Amino acid sequence: MLSITSQYLTRYRRLTADRSDTLLPVTGAQRRFVLVRSLDPTGRPDVVPMFFAFPSGTIDPRRLRAAAHRLAARHTALRSRPAIVRGTPVLRVAAPDDADVTVTRPAAAPGEPAADTLRRALASWDSQGPPLRLFLVRDEERDEDVLAVALDHAVCDGRSLARIVDELGAAYAEEATEPGAAAGETAAELAAYEDAVLRQLAAEERAETPAAAAYWAERLRTLRTHAPAPRPARAPEGAPPSGAAQARLPAHDGGISFPGLLDACRSAARELYGPDRTVPLGYPWGGRPAGAEPVVGCFLNTLVFPADTGHRPGSQATADAWWDDLDRADVPFDAVVTAVRATGSGWTGGLDGLLTVDDDSRRPPLTLAGVEGREVHVDGRPVRGPFAVSVTQGAEIRLRMVWDRAVLDDETANRAFDALTHALRP
C-alpha cells in the first residue's frame, strides 16, 4: 500500500500535469496546518506574530511597505497562499510583481491600549489574504510605535523568522520607496524552494515504513484528548481569550536538556489533567533537508510526546524514549495519526499541549534605519490548544505559558506553571 506521502505526490503530479499556473507541493508540516485550518469552524489559520517597539515616529510606513514587498517578491513562500485544489493541498504562487503585503495602521478605540488594538487586528485576519502582513500601532502611554510582523504559519518556521527579520531590516535600509525585486533573484529562490520541498517530501516518503507506522501506533496507542470541560464562567470578566504567565530562571551549564523540558511539561500536565492520564504534547522538530538551500518556508514536523502524568519526572526513561522517537522524526504528522487510528484509537490528532524551544542567539533584533526594535509580547491572543509552553535559552532561561480560558481557569493554569518552573529550577 502506498504511503500517505506517496499518495499525495501522485495526486499532486496528476493535478499539475496540465496547468499553466504555479502550484507547488506542500511539506508534511504544511499539510498539517492546511488540514487544521480546514477543520476549524471559522477557517482560522495559525498565525505567528512578532512584535517590536520603536520610538514614536521612527518608522516610515511607505518605506516599510516597499521593503516588505521586496522581501515577499524575493521569497516564494511569502508570495504563496495555501489552497486545496481538487482535494489536494498546494501552495498557489503569485508572480513577484503581484506579491501583496499590507501595512495596516488599525484605528484604536478611545482609550484602548495598543495591545488590545493589535489583538483585535490579528483576530480579524482574513484567511484569503497575503501570508505576510504588518500592523503598526501607536502606544500613547510609552510614546512608542509597535510593529507586528505577522505570518501564516503554513509558510514559515523558526528558522524562517530569523531570516525574515534580518532581511526586512536590510531591505528597509535600502531607502527605496518603490517595490521591486530582481527577476534572476526571484527565479533562483523559486527553484531553490521547490527543490527543498521535493527533498523534504522524499525524506518523508522514505520515513513512512511499516516499521515506523507500527512504532508510532504502539507509542501513542493510549492517547486521548483529556482537556477538561469548558469553564468560561471562571475567567475574569472582560478578560482576553487566553491567559499567560512568565518567569526567568538562571541558565544551567549547557542549558536544559529537551527531555528535561518534556518532563517539566509533564509536571504541568499533571496539575491540569490529574494523575494517570496520557496527554498528547506536541513539539516542532526538524530542519531543512540535506542538500537544500536555507529557503524561507515551513519544514518543521510536529512530533507527539505521550506525557503520562502518573510518571514522575527525572527518569532516564524519558530521554531514552525521546531518542527513539527522533529516529522516526521524519514520519509526517498525518501519517502518525493514521497509524494510531488504525489500532482502534479514537485520537484524531488533537494536542492538549505545545512546547517550543528557541535559542535567543538565533533571533536577530529588527533594526530599521539604524534603530533597533525592542521585542515585546502581546498576550491574550487565541490559543490553538489548551496550553502552550515556550522556552528561550540564552544567558538566562525565559519561560512563558499561555492557556485557553475557555478550557482552563486561571487558578489551575497558574498552579501548572508553578509546577513547570519548579521542575526546571536547579
Coordinates of C-alpha atoms in Angstrom, one line a residue:
M1 CA 0.0 0.0 0.0
L2 CA 1.3 3.5 -0.9
S3 CA 2.3 5.8 1.9
I4 CA 0.4 9.0 2.6
T5 CA 3.3 11.0 1.1
S6 CA 3.4 8.8 -2.0
Q7 CA -0.3 9.1 -2.5
Y8 CA 0.0 12.9 -2.0
L9 CA 2.8 13.2 -4.6
T10 CA 0.8 11.1 -7.1
R11 CA -2.3 13.4 -6.7
Y12 CA -0.1 16.5 -6.9
R13 CA 1.6 15.4 -10.2
R14 CA -1.8 14.4 -11.7
L15 CA -3.2 17.8 -10.6
T16 CA -0.4 19.9 -12.1
A17 CA 0.2 17.9 -15.3
D18 CA -1.9 20.2 -17.5
R19 CA -2.0 23.5 -15.6
S20 CA -0.2 26.7 -16.5
D21 CA -0.5 28.5 -13.1
T22 CA 2.2 27.8 -10.5
L23 CA 1.1 25.3 -7.9
L24 CA 3.8 23.9 -5.6
P25 CA 3.6 20.8 -3.4
V26 CA 3.5 21.3 0.4
T27 CA 5.6 19.6 3.0
G28 CA 4.0 17.3 5.7
A29 CA 4.2 20.2 8.1
Q30 CA 2.3 22.4 5.8
R31 CA -0.3 19.7 5.2
R32 CA -0.9 19.7 8.9
F33 CA -1.6 23.4 9.0
V34 CA -3.8 23.3 5.9
L35 CA -5.8 20.4 7.5
V36 CA -6.1 22.2 10.8
R37 CA -7.4 25.3 9.1
S38 CA -9.9 23.3 7.0
L39 CA -11.3 21.7 10.2
D40 CA -11.6 25.0 12.1
P41 CA -15.3 26.2 12.0
T42 CA -14.1 29.7 11.2
G43 CA -11.3 28.7 8.8
R44 CA -8.8 30.4 11.1
P45 CA -5.2 29.8 10.2
D46 CA -2.3 29.6 12.7
V47 CA -0.7 33.0 12.7
V48 CA 2.8 33.7 14.0
P49 CA 3.3 37.3 15.0
M50 CA 6.5 39.1 16.2
F51 CA 6.1 42.4 18.0
F52 CA 8.8 45.2 18.0
A53 CA 8.5 48.6 19.8
F54 CA 10.3 51.6 18.2
P55 CA 10.5 55.2 19.4
S56 CA 7.5 57.1 18.1
G57 CA 8.0 58.4 14.6
T58 CA 10.9 56.1 13.7
I59 CA 9.1 54.1 11.1
D60 CA 8.2 55.4 7.6
P61 CA 5.1 53.3 6.6
R62 CA 5.7 53.8 2.8
R63 CA 9.3 52.7 3.1
L64 CA 8.3 49.8 5.3
R65 CA 5.8 48.6 2.8
A66 CA 8.3 48.8 -0.1
A67 CA 10.8 46.8 2.0
A68 CA 8.2 44.1 2.9
H69 CA 7.1 43.9 -0.8
R70 CA 10.6 43.3 -1.9
L71 CA 11.0 40.6 0.7
A72 CA 7.8 38.9 -0.3
A73 CA 8.7 39.1 -4.0
R74 CA 12.0 37.5 -3.4
H75 CA 10.8 34.6 -1.3
T76 CA 8.4 32.1 -2.9
A77 CA 6.7 31.1 0.3
L78 CA 5.9 34.7 1.2
R79 CA 4.0 35.3 -2.1
S80 CA 2.2 32.0 -1.9
R81 CA -1.2 31.1 -0.4
P82 CA -2.2 27.7 0.9
A83 CA -5.1 26.2 -1.0
I84 CA -6.9 22.9 -1.5
V85 CA -7.4 22.2 -5.2
R86 CA -9.5 19.1 -6.1
G87 CA -8.9 17.8 -2.6
T88 CA -5.1 18.3 -2.8
P89 CA -3.2 20.7 -0.5
V90 CA -0.9 23.0 -2.5
L91 CA 0.7 26.4 -2.5
R92 CA -0.6 28.8 -5.1
V93 CA 2.3 31.0 -6.1
A94 CA 1.8 34.6 -7.2
A95 CA 4.1 36.4 -9.7
P96 CA 6.8 38.5 -7.9
D97 CA 5.1 41.8 -9.1
D98 CA 1.8 40.5 -7.6
A99 CA 3.3 39.9 -4.2
D100 CA 0.8 41.5 -1.8
V101 CA 1.9 42.8 1.6
T102 CA -0.3 45.1 3.6
V103 CA 1.0 47.6 6.2
T104 CA -2.1 48.4 8.2
R105 CA -2.5 51.1 10.9
P106 CA -5.5 49.9 12.9
A107 CA -7.5 52.6 14.5
A108 CA -7.6 52.4 18.3
A109 CA -10.9 52.8 20.1
P110 CA -11.0 55.7 22.6
G111 CA -8.7 54.9 25.5
E112 CA -7.8 51.5 24.0
P113 CA -4.3 50.2 24.9
A114 CA -2.0 49.3 22.0
A115 CA -2.0 45.6 22.9
D116 CA -5.8 45.5 22.6
T117 CA -5.7 47.2 19.2
L118 CA -3.2 44.7 18.0
R119 CA -5.1 41.7 19.3
R120 CA -8.2 43.0 17.6
A121 CA -6.4 43.5 14.3
L122 CA -4.9 40.0 14.4
A123 CA -8.2 38.4 15.3
S124 CA -9.7 39.9 12.1
W125 CA -7.1 38.0 9.9
D126 CA -8.7 37.2 6.6
S127 CA -7.6 33.6 5.6
Q128 CA -7.8 34.6 1.9
G129 CA -5.3 37.4 2.2
P130 CA -1.5 37.5 1.9
P131 CA 0.6 35.3 4.2
L132 CA 2.8 38.2 5.4
R133 CA 1.2 41.3 7.0
L134 CA 2.4 44.2 9.0
F135 CA 0.4 46.1 11.6
L136 CA 1.6 49.4 13.1
V137 CA 0.0 50.8 16.3
R138 CA 0.9 53.9 18.3
D139 CA 1.4 53.2 22.1
E140 CA 0.5 56.6 23.6
E141 CA 1.4 55.5 27.1
R142 CA 5.0 54.7 26.2
D143 CA 5.3 57.1 23.3
E144 CA 6.3 54.2 21.0
D145 CA 5.1 52.6 17.8
V146 CA 4.6 48.9 18.0
L147 CA 5.1 47.0 14.8
A148 CA 3.6 43.5 14.4
V149 CA 5.2 41.3 11.7
A150 CA 2.7 38.5 11.3
L151 CA 2.8 35.4 9.1
D152 CA 0.7 32.5 8.2
H153 CA 2.4 29.5 10.0
A154 CA 1.9 27.4 6.8
V155 CA 4.7 29.4 5.1
C156 CA 7.2 29.8 7.9
D157 CA 9.0 28.1 10.7
G158 CA 11.5 29.3 13.4
R159 CA 14.5 29.4 11.0
S160 CA 12.4 31.5 8.5
L161 CA 11.5 34.1 11.2
A162 CA 15.2 34.9 11.8
R163 CA 15.8 35.4 8.1
I164 CA 12.7 37.4 7.6
V165 CA 13.6 39.8 10.4
D166 CA 17.2 40.2 9.1
E167 CA 16.2 40.8 5.5
L168 CA 13.3 43.1 6.3
G169 CA 15.7 45.4 8.1
A170 CA 18.2 45.1 5.2
A171 CA 15.5 46.0 2.6
Y172 CA 14.4 48.9 4.7
A173 CA 18.0 50.2 4.8
E174 CA 18.0 50.4 1.0
E175 CA 15.8 53.5 1.4
A176 CA 13.8 52.7 -1.7
T177 CA 10.1 53.7 -1.5
E178 CA 9.1 51.7 -4.6
P179 CA 8.7 47.9 -4.5
G180 CA 10.9 45.8 -6.8
A181 CA 13.0 42.6 -6.9
A182 CA 15.5 41.3 -9.4
A183 CA 14.0 38.7 -11.8
G184 CA 17.0 36.5 -11.5
E185 CA 16.9 36.5 -7.8
T186 CA 13.2 35.5 -7.6
A187 CA 13.7 32.8 -10.2
A188 CA 16.6 31.3 -8.2
E189 CA 14.6 31.4 -5.0
L190 CA 11.7 29.7 -6.7
A191 CA 13.9 26.9 -8.0
A192 CA 15.6 26.5 -4.6
Y193 CA 12.3 26.5 -2.7
E194 CA 10.8 23.8 -5.0
D195 CA 13.9 21.7 -4.7
A196 CA 13.8 22.0 -0.9
V197 CA 10.2 20.9 -0.7
L198 CA 10.7 17.9 -3.0
R199 CA 13.8 16.9 -1.0
Q200 CA 11.7 17.1 2.2
L201 CA 8.9 15.0 0.7
A202 CA 11.4 12.5 -0.5
A203 CA 12.7 12.2 3.1
E204 CA 9.1 11.8 4.4
E205 CA 8.4 9.2 1.8
R206 CA 11.4 7.2 2.9
A207 CA 10.5 7.5 6.5
E208 CA 7.0 6.1 6.1
T209 CA 7.8 2.5 6.5
P210 CA 5.5 -0.2 8.0
A211 CA 8.0 -0.5 10.9
A212 CA 7.8 3.2 11.7
A213 CA 4.0 3.1 11.5
A214 CA 4.0 0.2 13.9
Y215 CA 6.3 2.1 16.3
W216 CA 4.1 5.2 16.4
A217 CA 0.9 3.2 16.7
E218 CA 2.3 1.4 19.8
R219 CA 3.9 4.6 21.2
L220 CA 0.7 6.6 21.1
R221 CA -1.9 3.9 21.4
T222 CA -3.1 5.2 24.8
L223 CA -3.7 8.8 23.6
R224 CA -7.0 10.6 24.1
T225 CA -7.7 14.3 24.4
H226 CA -8.1 15.0 28.1
A227 CA -9.0 18.7 28.2
P228 CA -11.5 19.4 31.0
A229 CA -15.0 20.6 30.1
P230 CA -15.0 24.3 29.2
R231 CA -15.5 26.6 32.3
P232 CA -15.8 30.1 30.7
A233 CA -17.6 31.5 33.8
R234 CA -14.4 31.2 35.8
A235 CA -12.4 33.5 33.5
P236 CA -12.0 37.1 34.8
E237 CA -14.8 39.4 33.4
G238 CA -13.7 41.1 30.3
A239 CA -10.5 39.1 30.1
P240 CA -9.0 38.3 26.7
P241 CA -9.3 34.7 25.3
S242 CA -6.1 33.4 26.8
G243 CA -4.1 33.8 30.0
A244 CA -0.3 34.0 30.3
A245 CA 2.4 33.6 32.9
Q246 CA 6.2 34.0 32.6
A247 CA 9.3 33.6 34.6
R248 CA 13.1 33.9 34.2
L249 CA 15.5 31.3 35.6
P250 CA 19.3 31.2 35.8
A251 CA 20.8 29.3 32.9
H252 CA 22.2 25.9 33.7
D253 CA 25.6 24.9 32.3
G254 CA 24.8 23.8 28.8
G255 CA 21.1 24.8 29.2
I256 CA 18.2 22.5 30.0
S257 CA 18.0 19.2 28.1
F258 CA 15.0 18.7 25.9
P259 CA 14.0 15.6 27.9
G260 CA 14.1 17.8 31.0
L261 CA 11.7 20.2 29.3
L262 CA 9.4 17.3 28.4
D263 CA 9.4 16.1 32.0
A264 CA 8.6 19.7 33.2
C265 CA 5.7 19.9 30.8
R266 CA 4.5 16.5 32.2
S267 CA 4.5 18.1 35.7
A268 CA 2.4 20.9 34.4
A269 CA 0.0 18.5 32.7
R270 CA -0.4 16.6 36.0
E271 CA -1.8 19.8 37.6
L272 CA -4.1 20.5 34.6
Y273 CA -5.5 17.0 34.0
G274 CA -4.8 15.0 37.1
P275 CA -2.7 11.8 37.6
D276 CA -2.7 8.7 35.5
R277 CA -3.6 10.4 32.2
T278 CA -1.7 10.3 28.9
V279 CA -1.7 13.8 27.5
P280 CA -0.7 14.4 23.8
L281 CA 2.1 17.0 23.9
G282 CA 3.3 18.3 20.5
Y283 CA 6.6 19.9 19.7
P284 CA 8.2 21.0 16.4
W285 CA 11.3 19.2 15.2
G286 CA 13.5 19.0 12.1
G287 CA 15.1 21.4 9.7
R288 CA 15.9 21.8 6.0
P289 CA 16.5 18.5 4.2
A290 CA 20.1 17.6 3.4
G291 CA 21.4 19.4 0.4
A292 CA 18.7 22.0 0.4
E293 CA 19.2 25.8 0.4
P294 CA 18.1 27.7 3.6
V295 CA 14.9 28.9 2.0
V296 CA 12.1 30.6 3.8
G297 CA 9.2 28.1 4.4
C298 CA 7.8 25.5 6.8
F299 CA 9.8 22.4 7.3
L300 CA 9.4 21.5 11.0
N301 CA 7.4 18.4 11.6
T302 CA 5.2 18.2 14.7
L303 CA 6.2 15.3 16.9
V304 CA 3.9 13.9 19.7
F305 CA 5.2 13.1 23.2
P306 CA 2.7 10.9 25.2
A307 CA 3.0 12.7 28.6
D308 CA 2.0 10.1 31.2
T309 CA 1.0 12.2 34.2
G310 CA 1.4 9.2 36.5
H311 CA 5.1 9.1 35.7
R312 CA 7.4 11.2 37.9
P313 CA 9.9 13.4 36.1
G314 CA 13.7 12.9 36.2
S315 CA 13.7 9.4 34.8
Q316 CA 16.2 8.3 32.2
A317 CA 13.2 6.6 30.5
T318 CA 12.1 10.0 29.2
A319 CA 15.4 10.6 27.4
D320 CA 15.6 7.0 26.1
A321 CA 12.1 7.1 24.6
W322 CA 12.7 10.6 23.2
W323 CA 15.8 9.4 21.3
D324 CA 13.8 6.5 19.9
D325 CA 11.2 9.0 18.8
L326 CA 13.8 11.1 16.9
D327 CA 14.8 8.1 14.9
R328 CA 11.3 8.3 13.3
A329 CA 11.0 12.1 13.3
D330 CA 10.6 12.3 9.6
V331 CA 7.3 10.5 9.5
P332 CA 4.7 13.2 8.8
F333 CA 2.1 14.1 11.4
D334 CA -0.9 12.9 9.3
A335 CA 0.8 9.6 8.8
V336 CA 1.3 9.2 12.5
V337 CA -2.3 10.0 13.3
T338 CA -3.5 7.5 10.6
A339 CA -1.2 4.7 12.1
V340 CA -2.6 5.4 15.6
R341 CA -6.2 5.4 14.5
A342 CA -5.7 2.1 12.6
T343 CA -5.3 0.5 16.1
G344 CA -8.8 1.5 17.0
S345 CA -7.8 4.6 19.0
G346 CA -10.2 7.5 19.0
W347 CA -7.4 10.1 18.9
T348 CA -7.9 12.4 16.0
G349 CA -4.6 14.3 16.2
G350 CA -5.7 16.9 18.8
L351 CA -2.9 18.2 21.1
D352 CA -3.5 19.2 24.7
G353 CA -0.2 21.0 25.0
L354 CA 2.5 22.5 22.8
L355 CA 6.2 23.0 23.6
T356 CA 8.5 25.3 21.5
V357 CA 12.2 26.0 22.3
D358 CA 14.3 28.9 20.9
D359 CA 17.9 29.9 21.2
D360 CA 18.0 33.7 21.6
S361 CA 21.3 33.9 19.7
R362 CA 19.4 32.8 16.5
R363 CA 16.8 35.6 16.6
P364 CA 18.4 38.9 15.5
P365 CA 16.6 42.1 16.6
L366 CA 14.7 44.0 13.9
T367 CA 16.7 47.1 13.0
L368 CA 15.1 49.8 10.9
A369 CA 17.4 52.6 9.6
G370 CA 19.8 52.0 12.4
V371 CA 17.2 51.9 15.2
E372 CA 16.9 48.5 17.0
G373 CA 13.4 47.5 17.9
R374 CA 12.7 46.1 21.3
E375 CA 10.9 42.8 21.0
V376 CA 7.7 42.7 23.2
H377 CA 4.9 40.3 23.8
V378 CA 1.2 40.9 23.3
D379 CA -0.7 38.4 25.4
G380 CA -4.3 37.4 25.3
R381 CA -4.5 36.1 21.7
P382 CA -6.4 32.9 20.9
V383 CA -4.5 29.6 21.6
R384 CA -5.0 26.7 19.3
G385 CA -4.7 24.1 22.2
P386 CA -5.5 24.1 25.9
F387 CA -2.0 25.3 26.8
A388 CA 1.4 26.1 25.2
V389 CA 4.8 26.5 26.7
S390 CA 7.7 28.4 25.1
V391 CA 11.3 28.3 26.3
T392 CA 14.0 30.7 25.2
Q393 CA 17.5 29.7 26.2
G394 CA 20.5 32.0 26.4
A395 CA 22.2 34.0 29.1
E396 CA 19.1 33.1 31.1
I397 CA 16.1 30.8 30.6
R398 CA 12.9 32.6 29.8
L399 CA 9.7 30.6 30.3
R400 CA 6.2 31.5 29.0
M401 CA 3.0 29.6 29.3
V402 CA -0.3 30.6 27.7
W403 CA -3.7 28.9 28.1
D404 CA -7.1 28.9 26.6
R405 CA -9.5 30.4 29.1
A406 CA -12.4 28.6 27.5
V407 CA -10.8 25.3 28.7
L408 CA -8.6 26.1 31.7
D409 CA -9.3 28.5 34.6
D410 CA -6.5 30.9 35.6
E411 CA -6.0 29.4 39.1
T412 CA -5.4 25.9 37.8
A413 CA -3.2 27.2 34.9
N414 CA -1.1 29.2 37.3
R415 CA -0.6 26.1 39.6
A416 CA 0.5 24.2 36.5
F417 CA 3.0 27.0 35.6
D418 CA 4.4 26.9 39.1
A419 CA 4.9 23.1 38.8
L420 CA 6.6 23.7 35.4
T421 CA 9.1 26.3 36.9
H422 CA 9.7 24.2 40.0
A423 CA 10.7 21.2 37.8
L424 CA 13.2 23.3 35.9
R425 CA 14.9 25.0 38.9
P426 CA 18.4 23.7 39.7

